[in-house]
XYZ file of C-alpha atoms in Angstrom:
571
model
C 15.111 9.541 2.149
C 18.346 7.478 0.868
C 21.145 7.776 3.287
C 24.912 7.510 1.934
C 25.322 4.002 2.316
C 22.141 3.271 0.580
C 23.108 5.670 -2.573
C 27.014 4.209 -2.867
C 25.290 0.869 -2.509
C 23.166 1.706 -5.426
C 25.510 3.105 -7.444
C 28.022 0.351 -6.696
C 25.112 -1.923 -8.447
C 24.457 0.711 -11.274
C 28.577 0.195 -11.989
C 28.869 -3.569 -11.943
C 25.793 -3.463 -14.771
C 27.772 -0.525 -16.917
C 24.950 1.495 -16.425
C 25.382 5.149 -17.089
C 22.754 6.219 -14.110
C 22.239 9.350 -13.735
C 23.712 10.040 -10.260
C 21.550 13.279 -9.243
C 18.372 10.845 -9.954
C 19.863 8.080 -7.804
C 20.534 10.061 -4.977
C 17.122 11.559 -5.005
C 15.749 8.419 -5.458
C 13.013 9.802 -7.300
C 12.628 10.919 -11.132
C 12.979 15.198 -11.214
C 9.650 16.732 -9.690
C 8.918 17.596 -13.612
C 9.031 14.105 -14.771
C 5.140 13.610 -14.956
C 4.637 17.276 -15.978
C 3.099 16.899 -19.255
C 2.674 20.682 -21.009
C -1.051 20.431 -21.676
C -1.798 20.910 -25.492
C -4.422 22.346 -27.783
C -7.798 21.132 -27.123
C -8.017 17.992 -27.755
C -6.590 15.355 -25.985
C -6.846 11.486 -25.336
C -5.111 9.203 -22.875
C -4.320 5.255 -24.086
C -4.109 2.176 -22.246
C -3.191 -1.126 -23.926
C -2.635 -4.603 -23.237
C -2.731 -4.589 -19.523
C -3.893 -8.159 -18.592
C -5.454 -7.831 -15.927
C -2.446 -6.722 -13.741
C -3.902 -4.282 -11.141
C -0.201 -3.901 -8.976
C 2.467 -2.768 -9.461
C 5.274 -5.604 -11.503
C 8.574 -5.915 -13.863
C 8.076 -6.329 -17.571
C 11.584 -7.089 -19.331
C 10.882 -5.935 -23.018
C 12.349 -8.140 -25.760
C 15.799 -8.509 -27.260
C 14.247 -10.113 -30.171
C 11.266 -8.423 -31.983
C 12.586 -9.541 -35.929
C 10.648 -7.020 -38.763
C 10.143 -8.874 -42.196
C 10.219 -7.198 -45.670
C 9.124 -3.462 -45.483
C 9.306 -4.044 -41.745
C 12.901 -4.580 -41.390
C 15.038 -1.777 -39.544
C 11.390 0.221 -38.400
C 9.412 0.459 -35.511
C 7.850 -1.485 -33.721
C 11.310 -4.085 -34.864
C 14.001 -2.390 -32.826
C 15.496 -3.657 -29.783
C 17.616 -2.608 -27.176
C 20.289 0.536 -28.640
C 18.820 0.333 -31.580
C 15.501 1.446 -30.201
C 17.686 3.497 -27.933
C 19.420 5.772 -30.532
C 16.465 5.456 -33.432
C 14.083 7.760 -30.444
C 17.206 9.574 -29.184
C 16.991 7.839 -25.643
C 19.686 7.754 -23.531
C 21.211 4.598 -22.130
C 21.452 4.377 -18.350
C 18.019 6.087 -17.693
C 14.809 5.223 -16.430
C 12.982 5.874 -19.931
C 15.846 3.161 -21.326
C 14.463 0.348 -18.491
C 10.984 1.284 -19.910
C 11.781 0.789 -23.123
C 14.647 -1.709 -23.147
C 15.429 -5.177 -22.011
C 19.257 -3.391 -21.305
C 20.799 -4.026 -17.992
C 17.399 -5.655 -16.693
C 17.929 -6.830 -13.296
C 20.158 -3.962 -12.466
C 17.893 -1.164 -13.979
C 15.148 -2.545 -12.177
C 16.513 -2.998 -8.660
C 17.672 0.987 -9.411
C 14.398 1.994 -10.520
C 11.362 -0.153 -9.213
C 8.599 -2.190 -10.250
C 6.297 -0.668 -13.262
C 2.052 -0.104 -13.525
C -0.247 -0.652 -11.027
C -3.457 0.541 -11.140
C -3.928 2.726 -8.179
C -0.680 4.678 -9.319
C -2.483 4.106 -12.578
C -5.530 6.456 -11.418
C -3.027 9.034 -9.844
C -1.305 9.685 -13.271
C -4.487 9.638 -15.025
C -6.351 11.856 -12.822
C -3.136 14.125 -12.643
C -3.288 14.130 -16.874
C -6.615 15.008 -16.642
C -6.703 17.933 -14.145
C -4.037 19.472 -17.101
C -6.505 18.691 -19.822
C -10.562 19.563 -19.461
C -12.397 16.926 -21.548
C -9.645 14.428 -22.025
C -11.504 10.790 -22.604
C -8.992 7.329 -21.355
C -9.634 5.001 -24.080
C -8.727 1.416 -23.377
C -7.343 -1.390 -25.878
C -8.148 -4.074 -24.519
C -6.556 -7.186 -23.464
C -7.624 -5.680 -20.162
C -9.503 -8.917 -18.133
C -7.360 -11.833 -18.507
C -3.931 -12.307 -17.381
C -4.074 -12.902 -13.756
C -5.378 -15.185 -11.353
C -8.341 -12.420 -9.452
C -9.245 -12.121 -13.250
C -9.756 -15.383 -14.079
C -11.288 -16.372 -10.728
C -13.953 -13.361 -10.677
C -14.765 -14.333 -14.273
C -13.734 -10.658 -15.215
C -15.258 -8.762 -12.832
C -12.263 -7.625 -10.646
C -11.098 -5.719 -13.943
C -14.410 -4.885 -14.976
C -14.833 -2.821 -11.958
C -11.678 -1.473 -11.460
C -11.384 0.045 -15.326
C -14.688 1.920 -14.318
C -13.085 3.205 -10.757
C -10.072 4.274 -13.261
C -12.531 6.394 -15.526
C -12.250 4.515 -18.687
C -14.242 5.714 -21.282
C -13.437 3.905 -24.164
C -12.696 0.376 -25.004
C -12.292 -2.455 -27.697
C -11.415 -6.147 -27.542
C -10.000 -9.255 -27.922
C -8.798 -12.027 -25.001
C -11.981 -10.279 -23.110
C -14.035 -12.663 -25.722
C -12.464 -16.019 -24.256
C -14.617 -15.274 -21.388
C -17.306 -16.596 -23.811
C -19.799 -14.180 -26.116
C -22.617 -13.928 -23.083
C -20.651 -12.384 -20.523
C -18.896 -10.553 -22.492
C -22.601 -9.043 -23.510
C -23.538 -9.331 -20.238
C -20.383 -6.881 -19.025
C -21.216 -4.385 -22.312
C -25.143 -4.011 -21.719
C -24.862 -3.995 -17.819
C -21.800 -3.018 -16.126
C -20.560 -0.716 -18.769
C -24.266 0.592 -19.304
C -23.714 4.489 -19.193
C -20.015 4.523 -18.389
C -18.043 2.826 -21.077
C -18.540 2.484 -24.458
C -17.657 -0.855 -26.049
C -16.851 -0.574 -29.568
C -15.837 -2.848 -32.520
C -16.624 -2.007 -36.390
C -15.200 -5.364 -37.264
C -17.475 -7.562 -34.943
C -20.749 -8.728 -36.502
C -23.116 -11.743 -36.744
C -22.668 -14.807 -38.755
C -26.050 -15.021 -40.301
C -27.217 -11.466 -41.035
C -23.710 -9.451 -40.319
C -25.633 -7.419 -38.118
C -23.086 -5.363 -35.365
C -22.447 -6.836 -32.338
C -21.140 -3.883 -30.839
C -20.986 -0.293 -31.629
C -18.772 0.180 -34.479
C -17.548 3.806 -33.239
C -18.867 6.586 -30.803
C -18.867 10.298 -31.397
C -17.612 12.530 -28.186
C -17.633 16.447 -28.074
C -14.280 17.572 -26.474
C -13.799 20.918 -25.591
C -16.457 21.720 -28.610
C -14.594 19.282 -31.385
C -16.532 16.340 -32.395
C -14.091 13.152 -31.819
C -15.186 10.055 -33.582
C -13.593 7.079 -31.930
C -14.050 3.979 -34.090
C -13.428 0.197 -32.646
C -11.263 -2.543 -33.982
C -11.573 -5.566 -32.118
C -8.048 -8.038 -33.244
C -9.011 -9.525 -35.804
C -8.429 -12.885 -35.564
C -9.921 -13.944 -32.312
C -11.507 -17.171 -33.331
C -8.547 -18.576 -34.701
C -5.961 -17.240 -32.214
C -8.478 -18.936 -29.479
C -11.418 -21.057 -29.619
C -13.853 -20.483 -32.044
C -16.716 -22.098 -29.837
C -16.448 -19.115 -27.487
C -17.735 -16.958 -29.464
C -19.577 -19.167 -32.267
C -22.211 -16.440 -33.677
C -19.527 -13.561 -34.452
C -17.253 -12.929 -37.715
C -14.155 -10.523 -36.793
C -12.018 -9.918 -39.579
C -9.972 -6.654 -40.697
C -12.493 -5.289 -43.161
C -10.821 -2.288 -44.320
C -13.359 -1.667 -46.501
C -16.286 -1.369 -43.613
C -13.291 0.895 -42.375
C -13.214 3.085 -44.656
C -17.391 3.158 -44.934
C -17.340 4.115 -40.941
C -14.495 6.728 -41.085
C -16.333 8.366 -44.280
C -19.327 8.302 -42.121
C -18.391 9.782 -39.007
C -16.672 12.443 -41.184
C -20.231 12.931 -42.356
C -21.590 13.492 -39.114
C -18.901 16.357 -38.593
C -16.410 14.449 -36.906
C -12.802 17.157 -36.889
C -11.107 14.225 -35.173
C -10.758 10.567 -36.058
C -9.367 8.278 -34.190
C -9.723 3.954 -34.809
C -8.783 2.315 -31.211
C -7.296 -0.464 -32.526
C -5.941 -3.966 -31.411
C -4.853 -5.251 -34.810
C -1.169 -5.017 -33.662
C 1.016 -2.513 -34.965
C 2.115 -4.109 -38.665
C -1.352 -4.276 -39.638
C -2.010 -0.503 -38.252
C 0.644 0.592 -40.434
C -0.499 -1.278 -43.236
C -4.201 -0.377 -42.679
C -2.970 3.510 -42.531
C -1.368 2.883 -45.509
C -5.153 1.894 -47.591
C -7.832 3.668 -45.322
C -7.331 7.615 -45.573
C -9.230 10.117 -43.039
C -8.176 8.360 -39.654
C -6.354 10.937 -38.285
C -4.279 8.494 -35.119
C -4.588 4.788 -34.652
C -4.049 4.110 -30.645
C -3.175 0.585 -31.016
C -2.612 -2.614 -29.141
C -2.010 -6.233 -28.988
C 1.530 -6.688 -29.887
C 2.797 -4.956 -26.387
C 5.541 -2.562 -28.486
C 6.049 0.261 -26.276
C 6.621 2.769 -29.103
C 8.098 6.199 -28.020
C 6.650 8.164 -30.650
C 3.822 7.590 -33.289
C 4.773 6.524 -36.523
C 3.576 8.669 -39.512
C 1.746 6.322 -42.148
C 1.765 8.435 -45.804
C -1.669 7.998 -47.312
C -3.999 9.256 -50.301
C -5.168 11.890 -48.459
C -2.636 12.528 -45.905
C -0.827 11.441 -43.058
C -2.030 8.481 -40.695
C 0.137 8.208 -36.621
C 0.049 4.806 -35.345
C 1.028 4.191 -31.788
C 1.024 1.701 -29.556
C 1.233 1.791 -26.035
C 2.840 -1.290 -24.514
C 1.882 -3.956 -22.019
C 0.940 -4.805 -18.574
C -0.436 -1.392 -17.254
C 3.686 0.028 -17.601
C 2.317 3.158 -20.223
C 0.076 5.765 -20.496
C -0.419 7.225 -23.809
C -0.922 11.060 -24.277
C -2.181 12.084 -27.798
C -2.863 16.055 -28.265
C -4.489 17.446 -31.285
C -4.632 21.214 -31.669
C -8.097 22.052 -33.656
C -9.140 25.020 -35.612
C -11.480 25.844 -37.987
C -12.480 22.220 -38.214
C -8.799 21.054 -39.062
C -5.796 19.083 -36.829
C -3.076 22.354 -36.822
C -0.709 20.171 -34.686
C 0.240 17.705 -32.857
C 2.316 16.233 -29.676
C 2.456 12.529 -28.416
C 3.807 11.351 -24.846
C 4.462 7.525 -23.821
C 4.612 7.867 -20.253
C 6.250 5.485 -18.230
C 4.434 4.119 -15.180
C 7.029 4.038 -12.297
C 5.041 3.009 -9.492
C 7.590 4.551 -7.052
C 7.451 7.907 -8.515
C 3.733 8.102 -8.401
C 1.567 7.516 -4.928
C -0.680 5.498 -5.190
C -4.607 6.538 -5.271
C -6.051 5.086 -1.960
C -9.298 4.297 -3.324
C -7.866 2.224 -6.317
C -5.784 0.594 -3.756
C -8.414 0.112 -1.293
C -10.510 -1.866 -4.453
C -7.678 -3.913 -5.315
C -6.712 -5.225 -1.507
C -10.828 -5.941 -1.494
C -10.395 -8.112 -4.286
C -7.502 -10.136 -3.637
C -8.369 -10.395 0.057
C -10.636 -13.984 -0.566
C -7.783 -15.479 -2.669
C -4.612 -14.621 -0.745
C -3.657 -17.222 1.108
C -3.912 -19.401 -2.680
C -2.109 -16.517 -4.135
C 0.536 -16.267 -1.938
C 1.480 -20.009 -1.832
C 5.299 -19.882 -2.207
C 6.024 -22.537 -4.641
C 10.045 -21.914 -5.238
C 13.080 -19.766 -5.494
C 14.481 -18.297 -8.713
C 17.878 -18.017 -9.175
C 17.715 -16.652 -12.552
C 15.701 -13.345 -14.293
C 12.096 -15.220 -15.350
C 10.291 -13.265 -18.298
C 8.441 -14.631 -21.317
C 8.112 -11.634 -24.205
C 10.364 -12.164 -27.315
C 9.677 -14.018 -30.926
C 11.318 -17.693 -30.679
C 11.287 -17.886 -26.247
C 11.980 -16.963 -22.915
C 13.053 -18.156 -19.155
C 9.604 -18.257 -17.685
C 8.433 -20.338 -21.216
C 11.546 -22.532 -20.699
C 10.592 -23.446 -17.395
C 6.684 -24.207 -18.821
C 8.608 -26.101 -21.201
C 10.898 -28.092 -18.504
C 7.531 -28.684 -16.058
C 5.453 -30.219 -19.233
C 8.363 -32.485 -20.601
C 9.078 -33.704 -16.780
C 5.871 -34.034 -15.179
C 3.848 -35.407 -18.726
C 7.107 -37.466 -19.330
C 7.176 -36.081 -22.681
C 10.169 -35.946 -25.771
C 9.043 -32.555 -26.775
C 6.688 -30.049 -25.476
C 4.635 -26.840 -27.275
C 3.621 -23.695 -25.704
C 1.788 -21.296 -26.918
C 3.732 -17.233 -28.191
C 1.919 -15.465 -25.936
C 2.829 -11.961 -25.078
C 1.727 -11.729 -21.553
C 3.227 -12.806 -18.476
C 4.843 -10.615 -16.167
C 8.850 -11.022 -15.047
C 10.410 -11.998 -11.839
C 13.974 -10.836 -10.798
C 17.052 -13.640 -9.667
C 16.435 -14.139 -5.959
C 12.387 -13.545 -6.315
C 9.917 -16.230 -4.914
C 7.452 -18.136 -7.608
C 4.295 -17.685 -6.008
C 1.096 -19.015 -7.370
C 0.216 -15.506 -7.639
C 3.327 -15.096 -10.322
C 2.611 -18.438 -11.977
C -0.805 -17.397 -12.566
C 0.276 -14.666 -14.476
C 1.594 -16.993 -16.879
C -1.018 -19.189 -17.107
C -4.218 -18.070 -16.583
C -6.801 -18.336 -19.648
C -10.256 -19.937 -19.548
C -9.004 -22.841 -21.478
C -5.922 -24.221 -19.871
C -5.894 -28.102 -20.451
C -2.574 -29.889 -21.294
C -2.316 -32.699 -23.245
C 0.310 -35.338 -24.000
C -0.196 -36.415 -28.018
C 1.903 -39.099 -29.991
C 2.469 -36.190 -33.078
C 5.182 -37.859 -36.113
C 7.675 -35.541 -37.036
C 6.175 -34.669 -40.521
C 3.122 -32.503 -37.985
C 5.395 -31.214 -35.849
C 6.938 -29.802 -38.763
C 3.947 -28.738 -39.922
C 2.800 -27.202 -36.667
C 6.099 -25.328 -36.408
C 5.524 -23.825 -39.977
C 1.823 -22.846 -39.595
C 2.930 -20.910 -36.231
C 6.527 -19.322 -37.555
C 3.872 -17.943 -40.617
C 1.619 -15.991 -38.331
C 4.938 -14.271 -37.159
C 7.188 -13.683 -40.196
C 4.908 -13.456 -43.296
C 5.704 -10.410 -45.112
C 2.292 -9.913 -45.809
C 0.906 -8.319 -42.073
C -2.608 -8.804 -42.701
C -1.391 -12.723 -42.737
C 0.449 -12.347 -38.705
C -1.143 -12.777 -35.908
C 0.436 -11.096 -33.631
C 1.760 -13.437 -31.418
C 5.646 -14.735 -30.909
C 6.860 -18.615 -31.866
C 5.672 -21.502 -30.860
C 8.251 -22.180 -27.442
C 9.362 -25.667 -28.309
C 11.320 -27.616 -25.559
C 13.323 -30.986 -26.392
C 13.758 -30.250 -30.014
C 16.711 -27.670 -31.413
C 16.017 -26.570 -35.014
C 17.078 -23.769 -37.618
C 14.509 -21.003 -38.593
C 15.034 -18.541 -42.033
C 12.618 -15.932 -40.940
C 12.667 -14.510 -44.783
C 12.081 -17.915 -45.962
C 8.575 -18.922 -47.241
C 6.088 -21.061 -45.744
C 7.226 -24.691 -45.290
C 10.863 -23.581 -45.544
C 11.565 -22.123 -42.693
C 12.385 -24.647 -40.452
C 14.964 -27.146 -40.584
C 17.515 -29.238 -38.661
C 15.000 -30.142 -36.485
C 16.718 -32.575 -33.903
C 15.798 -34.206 -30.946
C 18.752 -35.371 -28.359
C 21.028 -34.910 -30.864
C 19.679 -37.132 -33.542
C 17.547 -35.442 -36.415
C 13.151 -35.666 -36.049
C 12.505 -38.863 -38.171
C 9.463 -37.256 -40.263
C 7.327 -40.792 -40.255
C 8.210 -41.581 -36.330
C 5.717 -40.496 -33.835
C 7.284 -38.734 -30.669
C 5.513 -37.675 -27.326
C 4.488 -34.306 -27.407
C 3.168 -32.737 -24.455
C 0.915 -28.841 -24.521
C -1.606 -26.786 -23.267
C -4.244 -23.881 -24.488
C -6.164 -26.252 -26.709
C -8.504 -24.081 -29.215
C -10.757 -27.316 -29.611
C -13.908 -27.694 -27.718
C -13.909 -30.236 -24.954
C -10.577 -30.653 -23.687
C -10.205 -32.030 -20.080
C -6.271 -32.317 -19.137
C -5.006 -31.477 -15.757
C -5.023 -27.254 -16.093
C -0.810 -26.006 -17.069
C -0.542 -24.239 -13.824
C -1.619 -27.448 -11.353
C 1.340 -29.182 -13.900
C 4.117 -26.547 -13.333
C 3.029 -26.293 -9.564
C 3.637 -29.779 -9.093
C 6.930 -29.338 -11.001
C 8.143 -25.876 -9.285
C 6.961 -27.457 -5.090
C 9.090 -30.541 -6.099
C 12.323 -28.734 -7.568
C 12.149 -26.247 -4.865
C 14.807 -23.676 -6.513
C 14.581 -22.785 -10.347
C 18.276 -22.842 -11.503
C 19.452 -20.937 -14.664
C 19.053 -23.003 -17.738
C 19.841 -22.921 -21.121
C 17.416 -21.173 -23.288
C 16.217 -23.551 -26.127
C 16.837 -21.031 -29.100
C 16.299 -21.684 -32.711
C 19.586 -20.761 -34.777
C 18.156 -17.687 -36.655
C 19.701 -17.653 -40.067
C 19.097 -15.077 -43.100
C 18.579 -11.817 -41.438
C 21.311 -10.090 -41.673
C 22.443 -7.444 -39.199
C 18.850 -7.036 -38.230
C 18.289 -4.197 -35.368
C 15.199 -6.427 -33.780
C 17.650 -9.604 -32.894
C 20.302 -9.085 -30.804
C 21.343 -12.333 -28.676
């Protein structure tokens, strides 16, 4: 229980940040008793899980302050950032849903409220949806076995086992397949054997196009056939090496789509659902062409997304969700079916507040058995941060600055690249960099860096190719991911512009990039087979144990020009 110091103290912090806390909440240190209380529904429901990368405790996740939307995208969900996502879902500021969903007030809102996820308080909220709801299946998005060190180091099997301890049921793909295509076959036919169904229309061979996986699976819930159709993302061997998984074709293929949904219709399905990790632009847009999916659970972009958003179609009305990052939601989709017909609807993103929830001993049992062999590693205290460390928004962010800083200075580069990813957890101002937290940052299955002499026409060219995947107006031509980070070199980006206009004033300590000189460019996360450099986190490691204490630094932004007053940018 909070004495009186403890709650002024609190509330003294809650003040400095302008934070309108709610003082009843802070002084019962807990969320209301009703908070998790979730009405059940009709009689059909489904819980979603996106994006957690492989993070099985509890951590911080600062959402972005920049998330731009292009063309139709501009001024719409998932593109809204801090009040502007705050006042479009009718949110109020101060509160714990406004630290879930907002990068507002970070460091204060999270000292008030408490690290996020975790999968033993995971289970507890899951088995406490369930108990509510008879039937209910967990479906999972994916992005689910990479993104931490135990991951990585188990080859997948930490998450492996602990998604079938948390009762998934469903699940679909995408950095699962840099594990290479045999384990990831070996996982499907023999761990998930009998307990979770691995699907993906979208995934088929090279030679034949025979399916790789299931391309849907038909559940009874409650007496309602539920057809539950896979979408792997789409552009996994081009996002990450192709030699991982050399004998599969991914792709969108809406029109396979639309062949799948037509048939599970005509095998009685009442309820269609795609589990998707195209991101959530190229949900809306596929909602927008293939009719008869009734909710697209997505993934891959990490937008928390309060509500679904209702995609008009030929034949009706499409809600695309997606459920964040990092184990921090749980999705709660309720369909109310009669006579063979969706009568209604209601959607919850819930929050994971790992202090609100206790945690389910079993689940927490499993994950200190797992760590236990690697702890001493994981705990290795490599520095101090003085300053808030995250990584999610579209051009960079503190923890891909200091990637940046470690590559330039230990590779004794001009310029480094690293690569938009969306994952990484955060670390508050005062927090020790453990290897633990580094790996977070850092840990794929092909983590060489390189140092490359690269003239400034192809780093030009590089930055264009990348800034396309994020800001064509076209979706089904994005990626997914954010920006290139780019250390050492300031430039100007026009987000609206075209391909091979969008950057400009490219300079490098102060001078402008000579397109026919050749600079030093150090990176890491090669997609080409065979690459043998000294792995990023052994660089930063070295970088962080000498340096000691991470200082703030200035964040190498681009100067974003040609958006307007656009309500996913605010610096």
């Amino acid at each position: 229980m909070m004495n009186r110091r403890e709650f002024l103290q609190l509330l003294a912090v809650a003040a400095a940040s302008g934070m309108a806390i709610d003082s009843k909440q802070v002084l019962a240190g807990n969320a209301p008793s009703e908070f998790y209380d979730v009405p059940a529904y009709g009689n059909v429901s489904l819980m979603h899980m996106t994006d957690c990368h492989a993070q099985l405790l509890p951590i911080y996740f600062r959402e972005p302050n920049v998330n731009i939307g292009v063309g139709g995208a501009v001024g719409q969900p998932p593109h809204l950032v801090g009040e502007y996502l705050l006042k479009h879902y009718g949110i109020r500021p101060g509160t714990r849903e406004a630290y879930a969903f907002t990068y507002l007030d970070f460091q204060a809102a999270a000292r008030t409220y408490g690290k996020v996820g975790g999968f033993a308080h995971l289970k507890t909220l899951v088995d406490k949806v369930r108990a509510s709801r008879p039937g209910s299946l967990l479906l999972d998005g994916g992005d689910t076995w990479q993104g931490s060190a135990t991951s990585l180091w188990t080859n997948a099997q930490d998450m492996v086992d602990a998604c079938k301890l948390l009762g998934v049921n469903v699940m679909t793909g995408h950095w699962e397949f840099t594990y290479g295509a045999e384990r990831v076959k070996q996982i499907v036919n023999n761990d998930f054997k009998d307990s979770i169904d691995f699907v993906a229309q979208n995934v088929t061979t090279n030679d034949f196009g025979d399916q790789v996986f299931k391309p849907y699976t038909m559940k009874v819930i409650n007496g309602v056939q539920v057809a539950i159709i896979g979408q792997a993302f789409p552009y996994t061997p081009i996002a990450n090496p192709r030699y991982m998984v050399p004998d599969w074709t991914f792709g969108i293929q809406d029109e396979n789509m639309q062949k799948v949904v037509d048939e599970t219709r005509a095998k009685g399905a009442q309820v269609v659902v795609l589990l998707s990790h195209n991101g959530m632009d190229v949900d809306i847009k596929m909602a927008s062409r293939v009719t008869g999916i009734d909710a697209i659970l997505g993934g891959h972009t990490h937008d928390g997304v309060p509500q679904p958003y209702q995609v008009k179609n030929a034949k009706g009305i499409t809600l695309v969700t997606n459920a964040g990052s990092n184990g921090k939601f749980l999705g709660v989709m309720d369909f109310d079916v009669r006579n063979g017909k969706i009568a209604g609807w209601k959607y919850r993103l819930l929050p994971v507040f790992s202090n609100l929830i206790a945690p389910d001993a079993k689940m927490a049992k499993f994950i200190d058995n797992v760590r236990a062999p690697f702890i001493a590693k994981l705990d290795e205290k490599l520095a101090i941060t003085e300053d808030v460390l995250y990584r999610r928004g579209n051009f960079n962010g503190t923890f891909d600055q200091l990637i940046l800083d470690a590559l330039m200075a230990v590779k004794g580069a001009d310029a480094a690249f690293s690569p938009g990813f969306r994952w990484g957890t955060s670390l508050l101002a005062g927090d020790t960099i453990t290897m633990d937290k580094l790996m977070d940052q850092t840990a794929i299955t092909y983590p060489s860096t390189s140092l490359t002499e690269m003239t400034g026409a192809t780093i030009k060219t590089i930055m264009e190719d990348v800034c396309d995947n994020l800001f064509n107006s076209d979706p089904y031509y994005q990626q997914g991911g954010d920006m290139v980070r780019v250390g050492g070199i300031q430039y100007t980006v026009h987000p609206n512009n075209k391909i091979g206009n969008r950057i400009s004033n490219m300079m490098l300590k102060g001078k402008p990039i000579d397109a026919s000189r050749k600079y030093k460019v150090a990176g890491w996360a090669p997609v080409a087979e065979g690459a043998t450099g000294v792995p990023i986190w052994d660089v930063v490691a070295t970088y962080l144990r000498d340096i000691k204490v991470v200082k703030p630094r200035p964040l190498n932004m681009p100067k974003v020009m040609g958006i307007g007053n656009n309500p996913g940018y605010v610096v």
